[in-house]
Amino acid sequence: MNFIETRGNDGKYSEKVSFSEAILNPISSFGGIYSPESLPDLGADFLNSHLNSNYKTLARAVLSAFEIDIEPAVIDEALALYDNFDNASNPVPVVKVNDDLYVSELWHGPTRAFKDMALQPFGIVLSSLAQKRNENYLILAATSGDTGPAALETFKNRANVQVACMYPDGGTSDVQRLQMVTEDAPNLKVIGIKGDFDDAQSALKRLLGSEAFRSKLLEKRINLSAANSVNFGRIIFQTIYHIHSYLELVRQNAINMGDKVYLDVPSGNFGNALGGYYAMKMGLPVEKILIASNKNNILTQLIKTGAYDLRSQSVIPTTSPAMDILKSSNIERILFDLFGNQRTRELMQELDNDKYYQLTDDELSKIQTIFAADFCEDDEGKTYIKQAFAKGYLMDPHTATCFKAYDTCRDKKLKTIAYSTAEWTKFSPVIANALTGEIDTHDIDALESIAKEANIEIPGIIKGLFDKPIVQSTVIDKKNIETEILNFI
Ligand SMILES: *Cc1c(COP(=O)(O)O)cnc(C)c1O
């Protein structure tokens, strides 16, 4: 399968590339990104034949339907990393919470957030491509707290790859920061930035698109790529668990094969939801995809009104920081898929120039046949956390936003798969506050009181972080990022 450019071709980039090209060089003409030229049709037979497949078997089948140019042995090695999740035979448990609401838990990997679902296998795929081509890569990652740890974890000590990971200093939880600053490997550099996540992501996009930066790297025979979900290598692994979760509902006798469900996705950069969109296009019976946001409700606005309006907006820090995003990168792939490259280029240019675009009525109604959206205030989120806990389910504040969308966005009484994107350990002060009213400045106090309240143990990999030495201490102004990275390599 080939990948084509979301904003059309400017003559400098290839119009069509293979999967491996698209993941090694994710940026295309006019600052666009690569999207699949067509999608495989999985159909009812595929779903039926995989009703009893385990996660890895299903994943292998989905990837093979995409016809990507990665050797089966590499794919096997990549998927084998799911064996290190909490339950090797089912890395993604789906739990019934109440009535029609089922939660698909995407955080049972090494860094306790959903980013491991894609980044674990992606690390193997990218590093083995680099080795095979005898090339070296610098991978840039911008993180609000979960991508960073997952990218560092997957690439640490891998051959032919170095990682520079930028995070907003003060914008992450203690656990997230410790997961990054205690990562000790010569091929990893962690950089705290005085700014917010959008600053880190803008710096990443600027560097990816900068000829000057690229040629400085090439002098050292280093190529440039990215670990964010602009990279399709992430998205492809994020289609699989939507299909798996649906099949889980069939296995649990919650639905019959063919019944429609809602997918309910806590969204920021829209990579998770995009995976759901592709799964739906590939034939998964989905009624609609519910997009849950926090107070940074740009996606709710877009889906309700067709306006993407950044003019009077700045990022508001919330208790679900992984969704404190206004420039949501993967919306571009939806625009491209629904409206084509010319229109996408026009809209993205308007957004660059005027910080605003407005979809036509026709375009909006097309969007609304696929998506519905709502946002959840921090206080509402805490109420949902408390209510769910009272019924025996402990969840993080990102997952809580889905509970709001479940309450407000469904117009049919269909079973709903809400995605839980982080373990409670990653955002413990908010959860402790929701459960007991206490205010903790440090994660360790909150972790202990939740563990006590819920009568569970703090997982060893989280507890151990607090005793590890800090080896990455760089915090800089955003204007010095390029220099810092060049010094590192
Ligand atoms: C990254 C992340 C999200 C948002 O996912 P997108 O694919 O960027 O929409 C939500 N919750 C958590 C915990 C995350 O780490």
Coordinates of C-alpha atoms and ligand atoms in Angstrom, one line a residue:
M1 CA 0.0 0.0 0.0
N2 CA 1.1 3.5 -0.8
F3 CA 0.9 6.8 1.1
I4 CA 0.1 10.1 -0.4
E5 CA 0.4 13.7 0.7
T6 CA -2.4 15.5 2.6
R7 CA -1.7 18.9 1.0
G8 CA -0.8 17.9 -2.6
N9 CA 2.6 17.9 -4.2
D10 CA 5.1 20.7 -4.6
G11 CA 7.6 18.9 -6.8
K12 CA 10.2 18.5 -4.0
Y13 CA 8.8 15.5 -2.3
S14 CA 7.6 12.1 -3.7
E15 CA 3.9 12.1 -4.4
K16 CA 3.6 8.5 -3.4
V17 CA 5.7 6.7 -0.9
S18 CA 5.8 3.2 0.7
F19 CA 5.0 2.7 4.4
S20 CA 8.7 2.6 5.3
E21 CA 9.4 5.8 3.5
A22 CA 6.4 7.5 5.2
I23 CA 7.6 6.5 8.6
L24 CA 11.2 7.5 8.0
N25 CA 10.3 10.8 6.5
P26 CA 6.8 11.8 7.8
I27 CA 6.6 15.3 6.5
S28 CA 5.5 16.0 2.9
S29 CA 4.9 18.9 0.5
F30 CA 3.6 22.2 1.9
G31 CA 4.1 21.0 5.4
G32 CA 1.6 18.2 5.0
I33 CA 1.8 14.6 6.2
Y34 CA 1.4 11.2 4.6
S35 CA -2.0 9.4 4.6
P36 CA -3.0 6.0 3.1
E37 CA -4.0 6.1 -0.5
S38 CA -6.6 3.5 0.1
L39 CA -7.6 1.3 3.0
P40 CA -8.1 -2.4 3.1
D41 CA -11.7 -3.7 3.3
L42 CA -11.8 -6.1 6.2
G43 CA -15.4 -7.0 6.0
A44 CA -17.6 -9.4 8.0
D45 CA -15.6 -12.5 7.0
F46 CA -12.4 -11.0 8.5
L47 CA -14.1 -10.2 11.8
N48 CA -15.7 -13.6 12.0
S49 CA -12.5 -15.4 11.2
H50 CA -10.7 -13.5 14.0
L51 CA -13.4 -13.9 16.7
N52 CA -11.1 -16.2 18.6
S53 CA -7.7 -14.8 17.6
N54 CA -5.4 -13.5 20.3
Y55 CA -4.2 -9.9 20.1
K56 CA -1.0 -10.7 18.2
T57 CA -2.7 -12.9 15.6
L58 CA -5.3 -10.2 15.0
A59 CA -2.5 -7.6 14.7
R60 CA -0.6 -9.6 12.2
A61 CA -3.7 -10.0 10.1
V62 CA -4.6 -6.3 10.2
L63 CA -1.0 -5.3 9.3
S64 CA -0.9 -7.8 6.5
A65 CA -4.1 -6.4 5.1
F66 CA -2.4 -3.0 4.9
E67 CA 0.3 -4.6 2.7
I68 CA 3.1 -2.7 4.2
D69 CA 6.8 -3.2 3.1
I70 CA 8.0 -4.5 6.4
E71 CA 9.3 -8.1 6.6
P72 CA 7.2 -10.5 8.6
A73 CA 10.1 -11.4 10.9
V74 CA 10.4 -7.7 11.9
I75 CA 6.6 -7.5 12.5
D76 CA 6.8 -10.6 14.7
E77 CA 9.6 -9.1 16.7
A78 CA 7.7 -5.9 17.1
L79 CA 4.5 -7.6 18.1
A80 CA 6.4 -9.8 20.6
L81 CA 6.7 -6.7 22.8
Y82 CA 3.1 -7.0 23.7
D83 CA 4.2 -10.1 25.6
N84 CA 5.7 -7.8 28.2
F85 CA 2.3 -6.2 29.0
D86 CA 0.6 -7.2 32.2
N87 CA -1.2 -10.1 30.6
A88 CA 0.7 -11.5 27.6
S89 CA -2.3 -13.3 26.2
N90 CA -4.5 -10.2 26.3
P91 CA -2.6 -6.9 26.4
V92 CA -5.8 -4.9 26.1
P93 CA -8.5 -5.9 28.6
V94 CA -12.0 -4.6 28.1
V95 CA -13.9 -4.1 31.3
K96 CA -17.7 -3.6 31.8
V97 CA -18.3 -0.6 33.9
N98 CA -22.0 -0.1 33.8
D99 CA -25.0 -0.4 31.5
D100 CA -23.8 0.1 28.0
L101 CA -20.4 1.3 29.0
Y102 CA -17.3 -0.9 28.5
V103 CA -13.8 0.4 29.0
S104 CA -10.9 -0.7 26.9
E105 CA -7.7 -0.3 28.9
L106 CA -4.8 0.7 26.7
W107 CA -2.3 1.3 29.4
H108 CA -1.0 -2.1 30.4
G109 CA 2.5 -1.5 28.9
P110 CA 5.8 -0.5 30.4
T111 CA 5.1 3.3 30.7
R112 CA 1.5 2.9 31.9
A113 CA -0.2 5.0 29.2
F114 CA -1.7 4.2 25.8
K115 CA 1.3 5.5 23.9
D116 CA 3.0 2.1 24.5
M117 CA 0.4 0.5 22.3
A118 CA 2.0 2.0 19.2
L119 CA 5.4 3.1 20.3
Q120 CA 6.5 -0.3 21.6
P121 CA 6.3 -2.0 18.2
F122 CA 7.1 1.2 16.3
G123 CA 10.6 1.3 18.0
I124 CA 11.5 -2.1 16.6
V125 CA 10.2 -1.3 13.1
L126 CA 12.0 2.0 12.8
S127 CA 15.3 0.8 14.2
S128 CA 15.4 -2.3 12.0
L129 CA 14.6 -0.2 8.9
A130 CA 17.5 2.1 9.9
Q131 CA 19.9 -0.9 10.4
K132 CA 18.9 -2.5 7.1
R133 CA 19.5 0.7 5.2
N134 CA 22.7 1.3 7.2
E135 CA 21.4 4.8 8.1
N136 CA 21.3 6.7 11.4
Y137 CA 18.2 8.5 12.6
L138 CA 17.5 11.3 15.0
I139 CA 13.9 10.9 16.3
L140 CA 12.3 14.0 17.6
A141 CA 9.5 13.7 20.1
A142 CA 7.4 16.4 21.6
T143 CA 5.5 15.3 24.7
S144 CA 2.9 16.5 27.1
G145 CA 4.0 13.6 29.3
D146 CA 3.1 10.2 27.9
T147 CA 4.7 10.1 24.4
G148 CA 8.1 11.0 25.8
P149 CA 8.5 8.2 28.3
A150 CA 7.1 5.7 25.7
A151 CA 9.4 6.9 23.0
L152 CA 12.5 6.8 25.3
E153 CA 11.5 3.4 26.6
T154 CA 11.1 1.9 23.1
F155 CA 14.3 3.4 21.5
K156 CA 16.7 3.2 24.5
N157 CA 19.9 1.4 23.4
R158 CA 18.5 0.5 20.0
A159 CA 20.9 0.6 17.1
N160 CA 21.1 3.4 14.6
V161 CA 18.6 5.6 16.5
Q162 CA 19.0 8.6 18.8
V163 CA 16.1 10.4 20.4
A164 CA 15.6 14.0 21.4
C165 CA 12.5 14.4 23.6
M166 CA 11.1 17.8 24.4
Y167 CA 8.6 18.3 27.3
P168 CA 7.0 21.4 28.8
D169 CA 8.9 22.0 32.1
G170 CA 6.3 22.0 34.9
G171 CA 3.6 20.7 32.6
T172 CA 3.9 17.0 33.4
S173 CA 3.2 15.0 36.5
D174 CA 6.1 13.9 38.8
V175 CA 5.8 10.3 37.6
Q176 CA 5.9 11.4 33.9
R177 CA 8.9 13.7 34.5
L178 CA 10.7 11.0 36.4
Q179 CA 10.0 8.4 33.7
M180 CA 11.9 10.7 31.3
V181 CA 14.7 12.3 33.4
T182 CA 15.8 8.9 34.9
E183 CA 16.2 7.3 31.4
D184 CA 19.9 6.6 31.2
A185 CA 21.2 5.6 27.8
P186 CA 23.7 7.3 25.5
N187 CA 21.3 7.6 22.6
L188 CA 18.7 9.5 24.6
K189 CA 18.4 13.3 25.3
V190 CA 15.6 14.8 27.3
I191 CA 15.0 18.5 27.1
G192 CA 12.7 20.5 29.3
I193 CA 11.3 23.6 27.6
K194 CA 10.0 26.8 29.2
G195 CA 6.6 26.8 27.5
D196 CA 3.6 24.6 26.9
F197 CA 3.0 21.4 24.8
D198 CA 2.0 23.4 21.7
D199 CA 5.4 25.2 22.0
A200 CA 7.2 21.9 22.1
Q201 CA 5.1 20.5 19.2
S202 CA 5.6 23.7 17.1
A203 CA 9.4 23.4 17.6
L204 CA 9.3 19.8 16.5
K205 CA 7.3 20.7 13.3
R206 CA 9.6 23.6 12.6
L207 CA 12.7 21.4 12.9
L208 CA 11.2 18.7 10.8
G209 CA 10.5 21.1 8.0
S210 CA 13.8 23.1 8.3
E211 CA 16.2 22.5 5.4
A212 CA 19.0 24.1 7.4
F213 CA 18.6 21.8 10.3
R214 CA 18.3 18.8 8.1
S215 CA 21.5 19.6 6.2
K216 CA 23.4 20.2 9.5
L217 CA 22.3 16.7 10.5
L218 CA 23.2 15.2 7.1
E219 CA 26.8 16.6 7.6
K220 CA 27.0 14.0 10.4
R221 CA 25.1 11.4 8.2
I222 CA 22.1 11.6 10.4
N223 CA 18.5 11.6 9.0
L224 CA 15.5 13.1 10.8
S225 CA 12.2 11.5 11.8
A226 CA 9.5 11.9 14.5
A227 CA 7.8 9.8 17.1
N228 CA 4.6 11.8 17.3
S229 CA 1.4 10.7 15.7
V230 CA 2.1 12.8 12.6
N231 CA 4.1 9.6 11.9
F232 CA 1.8 7.0 10.3
G233 CA 3.9 4.2 12.0
R234 CA 2.0 5.2 15.2
I235 CA -1.4 5.3 13.6
I236 CA -1.3 1.8 12.0
F237 CA -0.8 0.1 15.3
Q238 CA -3.6 2.2 16.7
T239 CA -6.2 0.8 14.3
I240 CA -5.7 -2.7 15.8
Y241 CA -7.0 -2.3 19.3
H242 CA -10.3 -0.8 18.1
I243 CA -11.0 -4.0 16.2
H244 CA -9.8 -6.1 19.1
S245 CA -12.1 -4.2 21.5
Y246 CA -15.1 -4.8 19.3
L247 CA -14.3 -8.5 19.1
E248 CA -13.9 -8.6 22.9
L249 CA -17.5 -7.2 23.2
V250 CA -18.7 -10.1 21.0
R251 CA -16.7 -12.6 23.0
Q252 CA -18.2 -11.2 26.2
N253 CA -21.7 -11.6 24.7
A254 CA -22.3 -7.9 25.1
I255 CA -23.1 -7.6 21.3
N256 CA -23.7 -9.8 18.4
M257 CA -21.3 -9.8 15.5
G258 CA -22.4 -6.9 13.2
D259 CA -24.0 -4.8 15.9
K260 CA -23.0 -1.2 15.9
V261 CA -21.1 0.3 18.8
Y262 CA -19.9 3.8 19.8
L263 CA -16.2 4.3 20.1
D264 CA -15.6 6.9 22.8
V265 CA -12.1 8.4 22.6
P266 CA -10.3 10.9 24.9
S267 CA -8.7 13.1 22.3
G268 CA -5.8 15.6 21.9
N269 CA -3.7 15.1 18.8
F270 CA -6.5 12.8 17.4
G271 CA -4.2 9.8 16.7
N272 CA -6.3 7.4 18.8
A273 CA -9.6 8.6 17.2
L274 CA -8.0 8.5 13.8
G275 CA -7.2 4.8 14.3
G276 CA -10.9 4.3 15.2
Y277 CA -11.9 6.2 12.0
Y278 CA -9.8 4.0 9.8
A279 CA -11.1 0.9 11.6
M280 CA -14.6 2.1 10.8
K281 CA -13.7 2.7 7.2
M282 CA -12.2 -0.8 7.0
G283 CA -15.6 -2.2 8.0
L284 CA -15.8 -2.2 11.8
P285 CA -19.5 -1.8 12.7
V286 CA -19.3 1.7 14.4
E287 CA -22.3 4.0 14.8
K288 CA -20.2 7.0 15.6
I289 CA -16.9 8.0 17.2
L290 CA -17.4 10.2 20.3
I291 CA -14.6 12.7 20.7
A292 CA -14.1 13.6 24.4
S293 CA -12.0 16.7 25.2
N294 CA -11.2 18.8 28.3
K295 CA -11.7 22.5 28.5
N296 CA -9.3 22.9 25.6
N297 CA -12.4 22.1 23.5
I298 CA -11.2 23.0 20.0
L299 CA -12.3 19.6 18.8
T300 CA -15.8 19.9 20.3
Q301 CA -16.2 23.2 18.6
L302 CA -15.0 21.9 15.2
I303 CA -17.4 18.9 15.3
K304 CA -20.3 20.9 16.6
T305 CA -19.9 24.1 14.5
G306 CA -17.4 23.4 11.7
A307 CA -15.1 26.2 12.9
Y308 CA -11.5 25.7 13.9
D309 CA -10.8 28.9 15.7
L310 CA -7.5 29.5 17.5
R311 CA -7.9 33.3 17.4
S312 CA -8.7 34.0 20.9
Q313 CA -7.5 30.7 22.3
S314 CA -4.5 29.8 24.4
V315 CA -3.9 26.4 26.0
I316 CA -5.5 26.1 29.4
P317 CA -3.8 23.8 31.9
T318 CA -6.2 21.1 33.0
T319 CA -6.2 17.9 35.0
S320 CA -6.0 15.9 31.8
P321 CA -2.7 17.4 30.4
A322 CA -2.2 14.9 27.6
M323 CA -5.2 16.6 26.0
D324 CA -4.1 20.2 26.6
I325 CA -3.7 20.7 22.9
L326 CA -5.2 23.2 20.5
K327 CA -3.3 22.3 17.3
S328 CA -4.5 18.8 16.8
S329 CA -2.3 17.3 14.1
N330 CA -4.4 14.3 12.9
I331 CA -7.5 16.3 12.0
E332 CA -5.6 17.0 8.9
R333 CA -5.8 13.4 7.9
I334 CA -9.6 13.4 8.4
L335 CA -9.9 16.6 6.2
F336 CA -7.8 15.0 3.6
D337 CA -9.7 11.7 3.6
L338 CA -13.1 13.4 3.4
F339 CA -12.4 16.5 1.3
G340 CA -9.2 15.8 -0.7
N341 CA -5.8 17.4 -0.8
Q342 CA -6.6 20.8 -2.4
R343 CA -9.2 21.6 0.2
T344 CA -7.0 20.4 3.0
R345 CA -4.1 22.6 1.8
E346 CA -6.5 25.6 1.6
L347 CA -7.9 24.9 5.2
M348 CA -4.4 24.3 6.7
Q349 CA -3.1 27.5 5.1
E350 CA -6.0 29.5 6.4
L351 CA -5.3 28.1 9.9
D352 CA -1.6 29.1 9.5
N353 CA -2.4 32.6 8.3
D354 CA -5.6 33.5 10.1
K355 CA -5.6 31.0 13.0
Y356 CA -9.1 30.1 11.8
Y357 CA -11.1 28.2 9.2
Q358 CA -14.7 27.4 8.8
L359 CA -16.0 24.3 7.1
T360 CA -19.0 24.6 4.7
D361 CA -22.4 23.2 5.8
D362 CA -21.9 20.2 3.6
E363 CA -18.5 19.4 5.0
L364 CA -19.8 19.8 8.5
S365 CA -22.7 17.4 8.0
K366 CA -20.3 14.9 6.6
I367 CA -18.1 15.2 9.7
Q368 CA -21.2 14.9 11.9
T369 CA -22.3 11.6 10.3
I370 CA -19.0 10.1 11.7
F371 CA -18.2 12.1 14.9
A372 CA -20.0 13.6 17.9
A373 CA -18.2 15.5 20.6
D374 CA -18.3 17.0 24.0
F375 CA -15.8 18.4 26.5
C376 CA -15.5 17.8 30.2
E377 CA -14.6 20.4 32.8
D378 CA -12.0 19.4 35.5
D379 CA -14.7 19.4 38.3
E380 CA -17.0 17.2 36.3
G381 CA -14.1 14.8 35.6
K382 CA -13.5 14.5 39.3
T383 CA -17.1 13.7 39.9
Y384 CA -17.0 11.0 37.3
I385 CA -13.8 9.6 38.9
K386 CA -15.5 9.5 42.3
Q387 CA -18.7 8.0 41.0
A388 CA -16.9 5.3 39.0
F389 CA -14.8 4.5 42.1
A390 CA -17.8 4.1 44.2
K391 CA -19.0 1.4 41.8
G392 CA -15.6 -0.3 41.9
Y393 CA -13.8 1.2 38.9
L394 CA -10.6 3.3 39.4
M395 CA -9.8 5.6 36.4
D396 CA -7.6 8.5 35.4
P397 CA -8.8 12.0 34.5
H398 CA -8.4 11.4 30.7
T399 CA -10.6 8.4 30.8
A400 CA -13.1 10.4 32.8
T401 CA -13.7 12.8 29.9
C402 CA -15.2 9.8 28.0
F403 CA -17.8 9.3 30.7
K404 CA -19.1 12.7 30.0
A405 CA -19.3 12.1 26.3
Y406 CA -21.0 8.8 27.0
D407 CA -23.7 10.7 28.9
T408 CA -24.2 13.5 26.4
C409 CA -23.3 12.3 22.9
R410 CA -25.2 9.1 22.3
D411 CA -28.5 9.3 20.5
K412 CA -29.0 5.5 20.4
K413 CA -28.8 3.1 23.3
L414 CA -25.8 1.2 21.8
K415 CA -22.9 -0.5 23.6
T416 CA -20.0 1.9 23.9
I417 CA -16.3 1.3 24.0
A418 CA -14.6 4.0 26.0
Y419 CA -10.8 4.1 25.9
S420 CA -8.8 4.3 29.1
T421 CA -5.6 5.9 28.1
A422 CA -3.6 6.0 31.4
E423 CA -3.2 4.1 34.6
W424 CA -4.2 5.9 37.8
T425 CA -0.5 6.0 38.8
K426 CA 0.3 8.6 36.1
F427 CA -2.1 11.3 37.4
S428 CA -2.4 10.5 41.0
P429 CA -2.8 13.9 42.7
V430 CA -6.0 14.7 40.7
I431 CA -7.4 11.2 41.5
A432 CA -6.6 11.4 45.2
N433 CA -8.2 14.8 45.3
A434 CA -11.3 13.5 43.6
L435 CA -11.5 10.5 46.0
T436 CA -10.7 12.1 49.3
G437 CA -10.5 15.8 48.8
E438 CA -6.9 15.9 49.8
I439 CA -4.5 18.2 48.0
D440 CA -1.1 16.7 47.3
T441 CA 1.8 18.5 45.8
H442 CA 3.8 15.3 45.3
D443 CA 2.7 12.2 43.4
I444 CA 4.2 9.9 46.0
D445 CA 1.8 11.1 48.7
A446 CA -1.2 10.8 46.3
L447 CA -0.1 7.3 45.1
E448 CA 0.1 6.1 48.7
S449 CA -3.3 7.4 49.6
I450 CA -5.0 6.0 46.5
A451 CA -3.4 2.7 47.1
K452 CA -4.7 2.7 50.7
E453 CA -8.2 3.9 49.6
A454 CA -8.5 1.3 46.9
N455 CA -6.7 -1.4 48.8
I456 CA -4.2 -2.0 45.9
E457 CA -0.4 -1.8 45.6
I458 CA 1.5 0.9 43.8
P459 CA 3.1 -1.0 40.8
G460 CA 6.8 -1.6 41.3
I461 CA 7.9 0.2 38.1
I462 CA 6.2 3.4 39.3
K463 CA 7.4 3.1 42.9
G464 CA 11.0 2.4 41.8
L465 CA 11.1 5.7 39.8
F466 CA 11.4 7.7 43.0
D467 CA 14.7 6.1 44.0
K468 CA 16.3 6.3 40.6
P469 CA 19.0 8.9 40.0
I470 CA 18.1 11.8 37.8
V471 CA 20.4 11.8 34.8
Q472 CA 18.7 14.3 32.4
S473 CA 18.6 17.8 33.8
T474 CA 18.5 20.1 30.8
V475 CA 15.8 22.8 30.9
I476 CA 16.1 25.6 28.3
D477 CA 14.3 28.4 26.6
K478 CA 12.5 27.4 23.4
K479 CA 14.8 29.5 21.2
N480 CA 17.8 27.3 22.2
I481 CA 16.3 24.0 21.2
E482 CA 18.1 23.6 17.9
T483 CA 21.5 24.3 19.4
E484 CA 20.8 21.9 22.3
I485 CA 19.9 19.1 19.9
L486 CA 22.9 19.8 17.7
N487 CA 25.2 19.7 20.7
F488 CA 23.7 16.3 21.7
I489 CA 24.3 14.6 18.4
Ligands
LIG1 C1 -1.8 11.0 24.2 C2 -2.9 10.8 25.2 C3 -4.2 11.2 24.9 C4 -4.6 11.8 23.6 O1 -4.4 10.9 22.5 P1 -4.4 11.5 21.0 O2 -4.1 10.3 20.1 O3 -3.3 12.5 21.0 O4 -5.7 12.1 20.7 C5 -5.2 11.0 25.8 N1 -4.9 10.5 27.0 C6 -3.7 10.1 27.4 C7 -3.4 9.6 28.8 C8 -2.6 10.3 26.5 O5 -1.4 10.0 26.8

